[in-house]
PDB file of N, CA and C in Angstrom:
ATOM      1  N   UNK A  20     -23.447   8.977  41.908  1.00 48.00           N
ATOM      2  CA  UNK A  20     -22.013   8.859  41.872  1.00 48.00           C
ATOM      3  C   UNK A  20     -21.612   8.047  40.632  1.00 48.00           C
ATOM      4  N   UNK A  21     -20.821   8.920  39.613  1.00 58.00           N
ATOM      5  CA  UNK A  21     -20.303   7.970  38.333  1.00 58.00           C
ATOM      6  C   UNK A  21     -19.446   6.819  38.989  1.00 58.00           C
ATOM      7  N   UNK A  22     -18.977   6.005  37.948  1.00 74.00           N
ATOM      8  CA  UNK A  22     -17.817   5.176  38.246  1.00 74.00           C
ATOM      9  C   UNK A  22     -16.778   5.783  37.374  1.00 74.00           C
ATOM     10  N   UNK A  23     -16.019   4.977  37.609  1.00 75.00           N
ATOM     11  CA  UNK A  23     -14.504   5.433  36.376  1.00 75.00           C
ATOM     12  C   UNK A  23     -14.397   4.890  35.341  1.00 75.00           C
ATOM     13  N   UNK A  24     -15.385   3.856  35.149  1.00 68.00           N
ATOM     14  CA  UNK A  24     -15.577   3.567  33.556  1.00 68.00           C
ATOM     15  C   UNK A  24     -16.670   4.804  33.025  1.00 68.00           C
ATOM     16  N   UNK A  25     -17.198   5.096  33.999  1.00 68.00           N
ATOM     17  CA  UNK A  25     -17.972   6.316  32.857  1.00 68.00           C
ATOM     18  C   UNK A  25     -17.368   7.538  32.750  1.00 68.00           C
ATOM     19  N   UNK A  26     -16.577   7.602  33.498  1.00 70.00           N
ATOM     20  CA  UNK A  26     -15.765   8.785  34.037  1.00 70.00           C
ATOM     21  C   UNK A  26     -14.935   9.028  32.739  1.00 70.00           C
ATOM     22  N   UNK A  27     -14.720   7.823  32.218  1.00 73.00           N
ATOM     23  CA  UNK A  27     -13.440   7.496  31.507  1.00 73.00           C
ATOM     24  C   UNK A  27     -14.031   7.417  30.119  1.00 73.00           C
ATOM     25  N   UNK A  28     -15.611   6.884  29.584  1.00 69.00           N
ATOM     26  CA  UNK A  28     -16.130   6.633  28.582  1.00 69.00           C
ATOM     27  C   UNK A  28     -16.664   8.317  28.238  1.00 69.00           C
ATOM     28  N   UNK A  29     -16.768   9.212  29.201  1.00 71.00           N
ATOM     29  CA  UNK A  29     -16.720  10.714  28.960  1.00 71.00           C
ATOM     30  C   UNK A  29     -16.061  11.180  28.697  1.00 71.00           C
ATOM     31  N   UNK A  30     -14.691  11.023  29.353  1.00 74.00           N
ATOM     32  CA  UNK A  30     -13.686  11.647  28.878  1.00 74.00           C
ATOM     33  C   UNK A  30     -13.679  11.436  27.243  1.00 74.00           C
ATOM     34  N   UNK A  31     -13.063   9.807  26.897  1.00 75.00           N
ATOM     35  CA  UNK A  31     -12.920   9.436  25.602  1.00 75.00           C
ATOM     36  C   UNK A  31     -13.986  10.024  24.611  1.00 75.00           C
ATOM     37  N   UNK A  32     -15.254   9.959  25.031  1.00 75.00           N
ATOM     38  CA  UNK A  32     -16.391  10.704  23.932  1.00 75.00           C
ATOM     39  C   UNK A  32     -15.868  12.228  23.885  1.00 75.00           C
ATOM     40  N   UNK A  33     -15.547  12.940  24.763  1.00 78.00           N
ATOM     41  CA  UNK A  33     -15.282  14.150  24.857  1.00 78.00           C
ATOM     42  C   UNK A  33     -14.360  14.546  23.414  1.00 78.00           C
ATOM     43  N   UNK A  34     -13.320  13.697  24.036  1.00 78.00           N
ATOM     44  CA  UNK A  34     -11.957  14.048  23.630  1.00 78.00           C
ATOM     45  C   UNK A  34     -12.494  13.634  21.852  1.00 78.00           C
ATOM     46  N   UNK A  35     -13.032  12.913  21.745  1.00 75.00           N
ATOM     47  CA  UNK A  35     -13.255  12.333  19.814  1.00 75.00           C
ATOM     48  C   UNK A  35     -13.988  13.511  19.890  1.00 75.00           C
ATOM     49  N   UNK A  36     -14.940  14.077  20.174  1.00 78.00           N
ATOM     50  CA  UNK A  36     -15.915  15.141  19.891  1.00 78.00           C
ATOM     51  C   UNK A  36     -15.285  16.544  19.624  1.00 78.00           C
ATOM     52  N   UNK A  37     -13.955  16.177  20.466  1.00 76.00           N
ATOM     53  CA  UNK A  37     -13.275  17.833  19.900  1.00 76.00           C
ATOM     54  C   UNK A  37     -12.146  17.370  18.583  1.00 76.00           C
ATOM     55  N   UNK A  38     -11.729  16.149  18.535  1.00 80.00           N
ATOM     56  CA  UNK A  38     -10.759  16.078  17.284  1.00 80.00           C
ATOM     57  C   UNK A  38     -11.714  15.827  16.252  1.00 80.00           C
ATOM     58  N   UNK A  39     -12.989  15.513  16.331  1.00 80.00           N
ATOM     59  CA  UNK A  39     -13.652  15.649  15.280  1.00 80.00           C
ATOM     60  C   UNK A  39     -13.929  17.204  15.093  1.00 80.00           C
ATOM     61  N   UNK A  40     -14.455  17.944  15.910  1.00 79.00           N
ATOM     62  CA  UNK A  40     -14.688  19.661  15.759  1.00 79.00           C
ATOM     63  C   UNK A  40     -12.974  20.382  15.009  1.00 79.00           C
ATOM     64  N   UNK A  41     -12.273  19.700  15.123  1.00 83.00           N
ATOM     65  CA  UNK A  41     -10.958  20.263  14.991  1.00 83.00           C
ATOM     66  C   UNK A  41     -10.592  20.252  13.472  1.00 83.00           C
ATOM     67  N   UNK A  42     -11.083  18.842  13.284  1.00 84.00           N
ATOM     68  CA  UNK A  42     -10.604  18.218  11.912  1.00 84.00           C
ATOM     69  C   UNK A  42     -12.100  18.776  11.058  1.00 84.00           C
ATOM     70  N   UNK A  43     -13.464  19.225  11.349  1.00 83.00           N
ATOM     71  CA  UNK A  43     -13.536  19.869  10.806  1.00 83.00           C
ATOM     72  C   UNK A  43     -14.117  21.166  10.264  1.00 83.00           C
ATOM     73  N   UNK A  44     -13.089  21.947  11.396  1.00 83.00           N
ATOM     74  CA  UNK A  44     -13.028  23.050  11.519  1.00 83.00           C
ATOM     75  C   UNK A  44     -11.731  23.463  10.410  1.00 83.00           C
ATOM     76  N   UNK A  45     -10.422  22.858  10.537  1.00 83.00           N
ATOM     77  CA  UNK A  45      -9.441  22.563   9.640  1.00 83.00           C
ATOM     78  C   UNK A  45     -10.330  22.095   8.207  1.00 83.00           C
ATOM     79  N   UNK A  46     -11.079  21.447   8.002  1.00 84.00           N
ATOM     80  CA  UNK A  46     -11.200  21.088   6.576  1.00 84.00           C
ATOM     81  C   UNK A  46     -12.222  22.593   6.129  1.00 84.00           C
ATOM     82  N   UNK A  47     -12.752  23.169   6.769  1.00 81.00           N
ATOM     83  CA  UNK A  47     -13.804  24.236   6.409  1.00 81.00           C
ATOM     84  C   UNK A  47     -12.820  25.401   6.149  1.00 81.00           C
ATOM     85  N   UNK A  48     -11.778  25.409   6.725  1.00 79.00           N
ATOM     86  CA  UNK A  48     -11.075  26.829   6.319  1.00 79.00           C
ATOM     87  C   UNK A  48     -10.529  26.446   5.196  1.00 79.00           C
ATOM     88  N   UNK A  49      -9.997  25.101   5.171  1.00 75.00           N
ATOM     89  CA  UNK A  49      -9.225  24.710   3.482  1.00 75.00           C
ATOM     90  C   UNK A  49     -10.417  25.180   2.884  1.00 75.00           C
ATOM     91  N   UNK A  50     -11.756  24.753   2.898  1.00 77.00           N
ATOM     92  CA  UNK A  50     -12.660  24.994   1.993  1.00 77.00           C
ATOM     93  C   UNK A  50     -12.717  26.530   1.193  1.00 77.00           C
ATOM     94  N   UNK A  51     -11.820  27.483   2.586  1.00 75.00           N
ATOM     95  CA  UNK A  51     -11.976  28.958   2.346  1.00 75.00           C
ATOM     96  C   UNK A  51     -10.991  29.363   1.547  1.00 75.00           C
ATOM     97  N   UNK A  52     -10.152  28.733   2.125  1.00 71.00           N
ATOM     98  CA  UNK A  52      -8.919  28.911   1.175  1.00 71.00           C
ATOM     99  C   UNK A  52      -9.122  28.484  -0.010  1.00 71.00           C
ATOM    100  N   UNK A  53      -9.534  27.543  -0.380  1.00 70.00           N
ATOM    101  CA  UNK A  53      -9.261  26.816  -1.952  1.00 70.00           C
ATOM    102  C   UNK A  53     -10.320  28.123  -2.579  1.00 70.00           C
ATOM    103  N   UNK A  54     -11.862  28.077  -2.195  1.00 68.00           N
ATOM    104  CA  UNK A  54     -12.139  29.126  -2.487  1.00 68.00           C
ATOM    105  C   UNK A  54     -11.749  30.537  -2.876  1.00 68.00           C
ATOM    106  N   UNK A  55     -10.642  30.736  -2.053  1.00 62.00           N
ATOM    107  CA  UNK A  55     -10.220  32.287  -2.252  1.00 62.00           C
ATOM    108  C   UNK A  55      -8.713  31.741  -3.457  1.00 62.00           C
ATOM    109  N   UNK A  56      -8.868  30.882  -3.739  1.00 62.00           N
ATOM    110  CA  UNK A  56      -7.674  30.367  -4.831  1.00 62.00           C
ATOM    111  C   UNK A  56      -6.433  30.402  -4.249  1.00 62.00           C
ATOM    112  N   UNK A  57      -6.323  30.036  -3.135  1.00 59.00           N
ATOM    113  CA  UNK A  57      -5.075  29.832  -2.341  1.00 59.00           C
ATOM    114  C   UNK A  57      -4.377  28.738  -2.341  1.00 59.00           C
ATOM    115  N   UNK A  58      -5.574  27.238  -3.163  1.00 58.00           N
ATOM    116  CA  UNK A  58      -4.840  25.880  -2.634  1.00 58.00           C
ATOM    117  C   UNK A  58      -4.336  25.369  -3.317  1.00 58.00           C
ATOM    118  N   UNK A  59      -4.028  26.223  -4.563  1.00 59.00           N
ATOM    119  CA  UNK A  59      -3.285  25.263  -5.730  1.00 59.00           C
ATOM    120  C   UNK A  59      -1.760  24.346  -5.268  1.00 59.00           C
ATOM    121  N   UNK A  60      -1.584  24.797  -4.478  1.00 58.00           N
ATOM    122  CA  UNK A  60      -0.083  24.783  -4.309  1.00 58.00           C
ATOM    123  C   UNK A  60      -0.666  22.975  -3.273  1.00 58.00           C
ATOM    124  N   UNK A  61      -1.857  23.333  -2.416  1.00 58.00           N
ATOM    125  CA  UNK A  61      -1.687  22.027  -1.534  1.00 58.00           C
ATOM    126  C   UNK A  61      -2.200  20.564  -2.961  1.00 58.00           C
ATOM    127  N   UNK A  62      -3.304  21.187  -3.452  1.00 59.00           N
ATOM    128  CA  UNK A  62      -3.151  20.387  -4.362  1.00 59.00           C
ATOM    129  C   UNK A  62      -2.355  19.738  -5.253  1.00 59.00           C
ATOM    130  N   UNK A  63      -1.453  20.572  -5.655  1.00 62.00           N
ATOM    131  CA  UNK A  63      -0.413  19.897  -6.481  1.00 62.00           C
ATOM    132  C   UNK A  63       0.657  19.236  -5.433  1.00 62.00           C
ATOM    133  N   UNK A  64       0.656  19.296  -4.146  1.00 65.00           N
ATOM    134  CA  UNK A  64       1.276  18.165  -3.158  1.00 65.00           C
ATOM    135  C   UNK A  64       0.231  17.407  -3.340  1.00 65.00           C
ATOM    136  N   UNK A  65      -0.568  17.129  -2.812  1.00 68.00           N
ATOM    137  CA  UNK A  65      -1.709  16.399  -3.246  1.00 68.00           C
ATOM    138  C   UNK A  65      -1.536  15.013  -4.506  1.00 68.00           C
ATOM    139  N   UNK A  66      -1.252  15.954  -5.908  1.00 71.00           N
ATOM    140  CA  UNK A  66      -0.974  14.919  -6.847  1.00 71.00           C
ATOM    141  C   UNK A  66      -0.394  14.394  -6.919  1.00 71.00           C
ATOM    142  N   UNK A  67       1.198  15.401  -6.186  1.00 72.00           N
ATOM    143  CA  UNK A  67       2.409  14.671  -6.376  1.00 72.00           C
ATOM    144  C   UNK A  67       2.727  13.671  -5.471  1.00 72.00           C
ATOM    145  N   UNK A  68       1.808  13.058  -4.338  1.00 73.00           N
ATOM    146  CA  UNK A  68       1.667  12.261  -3.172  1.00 73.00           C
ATOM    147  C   UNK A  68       0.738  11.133  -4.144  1.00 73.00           C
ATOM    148  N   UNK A  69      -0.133  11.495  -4.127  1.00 73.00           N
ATOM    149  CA  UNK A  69      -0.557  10.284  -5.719  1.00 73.00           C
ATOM    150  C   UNK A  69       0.158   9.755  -6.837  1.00 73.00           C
ATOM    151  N   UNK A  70       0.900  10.235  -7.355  1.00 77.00           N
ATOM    152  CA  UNK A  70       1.394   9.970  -8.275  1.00 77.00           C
ATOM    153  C   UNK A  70       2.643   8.982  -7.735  1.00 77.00           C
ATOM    154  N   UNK A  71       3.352   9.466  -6.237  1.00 79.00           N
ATOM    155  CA  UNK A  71       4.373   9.007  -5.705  1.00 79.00           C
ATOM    156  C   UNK A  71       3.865   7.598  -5.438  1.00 79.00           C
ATOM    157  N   UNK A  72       2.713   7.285  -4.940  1.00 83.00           N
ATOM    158  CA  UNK A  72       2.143   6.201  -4.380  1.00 83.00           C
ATOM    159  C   UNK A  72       1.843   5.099  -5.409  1.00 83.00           C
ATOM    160  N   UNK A  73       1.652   5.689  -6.600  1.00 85.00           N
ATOM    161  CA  UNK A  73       1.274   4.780  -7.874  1.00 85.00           C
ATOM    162  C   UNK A  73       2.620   4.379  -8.039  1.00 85.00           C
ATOM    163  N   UNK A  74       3.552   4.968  -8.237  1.00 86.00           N
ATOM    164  CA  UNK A  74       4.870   4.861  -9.047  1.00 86.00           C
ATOM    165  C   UNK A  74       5.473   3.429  -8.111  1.00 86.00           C
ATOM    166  N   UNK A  75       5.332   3.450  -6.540  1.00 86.00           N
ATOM    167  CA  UNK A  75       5.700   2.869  -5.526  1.00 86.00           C
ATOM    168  C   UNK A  75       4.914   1.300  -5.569  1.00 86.00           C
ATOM    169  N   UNK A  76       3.664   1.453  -6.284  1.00 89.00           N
ATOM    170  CA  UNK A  76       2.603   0.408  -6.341  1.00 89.00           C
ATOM    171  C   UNK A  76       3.264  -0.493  -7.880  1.00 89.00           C
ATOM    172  N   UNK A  77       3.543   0.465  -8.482  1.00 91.00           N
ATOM    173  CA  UNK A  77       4.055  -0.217  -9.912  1.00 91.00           C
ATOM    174  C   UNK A  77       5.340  -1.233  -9.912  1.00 91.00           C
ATOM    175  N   UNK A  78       6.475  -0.252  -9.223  1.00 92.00           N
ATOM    176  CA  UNK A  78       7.600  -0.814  -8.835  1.00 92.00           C
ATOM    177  C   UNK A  78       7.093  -2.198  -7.997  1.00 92.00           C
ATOM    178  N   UNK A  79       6.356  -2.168  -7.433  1.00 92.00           N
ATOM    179  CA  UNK A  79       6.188  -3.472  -6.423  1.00 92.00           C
ATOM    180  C   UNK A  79       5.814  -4.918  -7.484  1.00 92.00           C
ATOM    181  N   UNK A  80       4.559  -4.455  -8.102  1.00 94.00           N
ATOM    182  CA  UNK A  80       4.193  -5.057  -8.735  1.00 94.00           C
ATOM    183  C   UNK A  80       4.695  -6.258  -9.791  1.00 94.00           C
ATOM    184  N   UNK A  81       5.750  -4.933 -10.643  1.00 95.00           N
ATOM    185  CA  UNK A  81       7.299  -5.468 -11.497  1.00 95.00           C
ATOM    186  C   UNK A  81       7.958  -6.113 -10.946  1.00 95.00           C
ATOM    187  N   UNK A  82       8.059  -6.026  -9.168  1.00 94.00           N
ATOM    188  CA  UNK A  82       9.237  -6.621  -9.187  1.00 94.00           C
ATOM    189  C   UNK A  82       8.774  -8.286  -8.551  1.00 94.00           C
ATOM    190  N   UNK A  83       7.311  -8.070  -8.194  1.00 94.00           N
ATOM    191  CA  UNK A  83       6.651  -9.804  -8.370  1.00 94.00           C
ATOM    192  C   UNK A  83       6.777 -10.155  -9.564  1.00 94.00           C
ATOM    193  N   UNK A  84       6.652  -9.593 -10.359  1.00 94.00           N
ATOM    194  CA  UNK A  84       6.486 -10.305 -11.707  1.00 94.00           C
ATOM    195  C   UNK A  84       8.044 -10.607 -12.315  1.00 94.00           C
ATOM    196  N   UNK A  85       8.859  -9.910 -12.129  1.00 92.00           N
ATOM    197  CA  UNK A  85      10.239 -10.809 -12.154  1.00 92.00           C
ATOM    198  C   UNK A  85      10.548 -11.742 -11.661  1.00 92.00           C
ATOM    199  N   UNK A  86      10.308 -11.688 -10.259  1.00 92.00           N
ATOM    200  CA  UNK A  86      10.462 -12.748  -9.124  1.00 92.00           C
ATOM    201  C   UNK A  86       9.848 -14.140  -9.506  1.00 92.00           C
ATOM    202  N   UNK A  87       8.170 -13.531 -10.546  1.00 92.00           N
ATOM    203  CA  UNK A  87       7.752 -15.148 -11.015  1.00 92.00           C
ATOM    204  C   UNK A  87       8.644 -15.235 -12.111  1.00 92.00           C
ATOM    205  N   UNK A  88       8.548 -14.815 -12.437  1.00 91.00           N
ATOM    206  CA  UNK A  88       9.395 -15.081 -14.191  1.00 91.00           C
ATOM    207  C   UNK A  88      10.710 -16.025 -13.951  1.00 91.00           C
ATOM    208  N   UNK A  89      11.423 -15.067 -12.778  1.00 89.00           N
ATOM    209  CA  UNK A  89      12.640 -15.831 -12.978  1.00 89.00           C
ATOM    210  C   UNK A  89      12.304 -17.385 -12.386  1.00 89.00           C
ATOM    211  N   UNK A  90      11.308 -17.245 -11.344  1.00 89.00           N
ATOM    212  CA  UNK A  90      11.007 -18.549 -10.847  1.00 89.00           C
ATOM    213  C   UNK A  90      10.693 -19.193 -12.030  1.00 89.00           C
ATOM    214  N   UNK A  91       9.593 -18.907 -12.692  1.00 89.00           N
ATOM    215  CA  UNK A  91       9.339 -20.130 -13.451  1.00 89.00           C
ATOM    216  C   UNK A  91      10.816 -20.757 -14.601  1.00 89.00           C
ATOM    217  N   UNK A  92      11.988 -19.435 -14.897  1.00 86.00           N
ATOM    218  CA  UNK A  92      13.060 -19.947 -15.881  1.00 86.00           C
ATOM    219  C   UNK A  92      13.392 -20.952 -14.731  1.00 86.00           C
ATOM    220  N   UNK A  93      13.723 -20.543 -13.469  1.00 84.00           N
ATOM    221  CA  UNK A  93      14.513 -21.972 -12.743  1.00 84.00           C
ATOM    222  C   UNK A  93      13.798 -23.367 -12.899  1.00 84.00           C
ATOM    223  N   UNK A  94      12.339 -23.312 -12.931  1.00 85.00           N
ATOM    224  CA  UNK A  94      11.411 -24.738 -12.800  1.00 85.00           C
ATOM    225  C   UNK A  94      11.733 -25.169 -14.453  1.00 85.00           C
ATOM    226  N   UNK A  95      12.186 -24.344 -15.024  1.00 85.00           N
ATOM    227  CA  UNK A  95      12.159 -25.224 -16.480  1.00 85.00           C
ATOM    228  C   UNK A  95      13.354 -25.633 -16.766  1.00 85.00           C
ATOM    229  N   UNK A  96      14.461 -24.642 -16.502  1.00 82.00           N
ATOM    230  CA  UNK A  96      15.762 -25.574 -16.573  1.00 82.00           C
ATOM    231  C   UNK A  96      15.973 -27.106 -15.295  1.00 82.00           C
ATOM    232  N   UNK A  97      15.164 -26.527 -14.364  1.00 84.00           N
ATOM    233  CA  UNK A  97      15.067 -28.189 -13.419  1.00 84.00           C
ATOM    234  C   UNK A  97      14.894 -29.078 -14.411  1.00 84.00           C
ATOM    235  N   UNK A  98      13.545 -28.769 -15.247  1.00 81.00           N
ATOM    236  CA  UNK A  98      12.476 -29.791 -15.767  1.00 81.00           C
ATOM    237  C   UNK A  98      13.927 -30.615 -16.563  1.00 81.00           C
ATOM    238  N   UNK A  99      14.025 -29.411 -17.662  1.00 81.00           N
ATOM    239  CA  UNK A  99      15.140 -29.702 -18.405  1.00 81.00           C
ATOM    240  C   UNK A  99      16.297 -30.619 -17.826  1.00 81.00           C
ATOM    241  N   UNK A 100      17.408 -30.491 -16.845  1.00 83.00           N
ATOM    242  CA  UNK A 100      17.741 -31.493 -16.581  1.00 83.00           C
ATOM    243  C   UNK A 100      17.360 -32.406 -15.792  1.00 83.00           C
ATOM    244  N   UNK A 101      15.871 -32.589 -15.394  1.00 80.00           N
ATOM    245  CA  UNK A 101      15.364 -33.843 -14.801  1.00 80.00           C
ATOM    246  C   UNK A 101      15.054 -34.596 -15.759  1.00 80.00           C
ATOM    247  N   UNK A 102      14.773 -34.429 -17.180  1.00 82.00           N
ATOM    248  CA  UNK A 102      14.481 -35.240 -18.072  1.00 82.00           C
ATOM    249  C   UNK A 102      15.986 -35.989 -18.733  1.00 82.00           C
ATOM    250  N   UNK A 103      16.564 -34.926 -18.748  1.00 82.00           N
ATOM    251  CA  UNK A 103      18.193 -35.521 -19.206  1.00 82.00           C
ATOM    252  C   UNK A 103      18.710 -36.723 -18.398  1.00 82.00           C
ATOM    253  N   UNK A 104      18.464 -36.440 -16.947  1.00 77.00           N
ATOM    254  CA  UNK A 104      19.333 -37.605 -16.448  1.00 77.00           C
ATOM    255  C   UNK A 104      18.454 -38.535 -16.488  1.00 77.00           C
ATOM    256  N   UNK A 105      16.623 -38.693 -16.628  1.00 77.00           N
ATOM    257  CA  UNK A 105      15.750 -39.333 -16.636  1.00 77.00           C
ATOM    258  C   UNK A 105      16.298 -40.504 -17.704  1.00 77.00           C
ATOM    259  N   UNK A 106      16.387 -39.164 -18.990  1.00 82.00           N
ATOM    260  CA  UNK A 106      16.888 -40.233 -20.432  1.00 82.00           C
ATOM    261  C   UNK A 106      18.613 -41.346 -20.111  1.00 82.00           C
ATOM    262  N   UNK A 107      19.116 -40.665 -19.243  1.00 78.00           N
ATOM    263  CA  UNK A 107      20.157 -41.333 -19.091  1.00 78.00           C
ATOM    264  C   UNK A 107      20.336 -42.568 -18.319  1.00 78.00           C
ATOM    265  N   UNK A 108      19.781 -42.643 -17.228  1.00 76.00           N
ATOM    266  CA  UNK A 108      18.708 -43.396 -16.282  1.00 76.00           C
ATOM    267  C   UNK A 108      17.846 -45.055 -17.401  1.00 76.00           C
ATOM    268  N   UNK A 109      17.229 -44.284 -18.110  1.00 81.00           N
ATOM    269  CA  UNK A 109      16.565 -45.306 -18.716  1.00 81.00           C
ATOM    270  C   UNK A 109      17.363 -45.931 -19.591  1.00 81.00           C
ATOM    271  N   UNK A 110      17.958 -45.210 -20.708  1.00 81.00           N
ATOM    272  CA  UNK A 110      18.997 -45.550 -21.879  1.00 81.00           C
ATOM    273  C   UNK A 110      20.941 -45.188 -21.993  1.00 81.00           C
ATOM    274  N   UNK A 111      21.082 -46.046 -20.628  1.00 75.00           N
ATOM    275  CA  UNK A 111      21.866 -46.135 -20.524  1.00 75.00           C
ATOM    276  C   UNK A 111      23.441 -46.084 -21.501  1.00 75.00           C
ATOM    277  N   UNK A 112      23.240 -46.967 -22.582  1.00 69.00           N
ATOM    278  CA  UNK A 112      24.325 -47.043 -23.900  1.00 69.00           C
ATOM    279  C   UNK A 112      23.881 -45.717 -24.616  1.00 69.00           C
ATOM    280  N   UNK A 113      23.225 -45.378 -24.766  1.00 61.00           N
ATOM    281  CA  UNK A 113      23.313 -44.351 -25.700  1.00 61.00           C
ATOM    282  C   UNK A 113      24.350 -43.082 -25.221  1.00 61.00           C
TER     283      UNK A 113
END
């Protein structure tokens, strides 16, 4: 007599054993297709899904690097007037 954890660890093996047969059963007919020169068209989705993803990676990138940039202009105009009132602070008459 199983239990229902095995009951259940069958099922789950089952069930991966056919989405694996599925997925690649699906990748073997692309294979037929590209073969028979049918897949240009998935390929060039393909690139254009790459290319989309780079473009998306770049933009990100730029827009840290503004984000420091402008940070660091704010830390220098701080600096800048922390030294001003510093000088004013110390040398009062002038």
């Amino acid at each position: 007599m199983k239990s229902r954890y095995m009951n259940r660890v069958i099922e789950e093996n089952s069930d991966n054993a056919l989405r694996y047969l599925d997925r690649y059963k699906s990748e073997l007919s692309r294979k037929k297709a590209c073969n028979a020169g049918k897949c240009r068209k998935q390929e060039h989705s393909e690139e254009k899904g790459a290319r989309r993803s780079f473009v998306g990676l770049l933009i990100k990138i730029l827009f840290v690097l503004a984000l420091l940039a402008v940070q660091q202009v704010c830390a220098m105009l701080t600096r800048s007037a922390a030294e001003k009132v510093h000088q004013m602070a110390v040398n009062p008459g002038e």
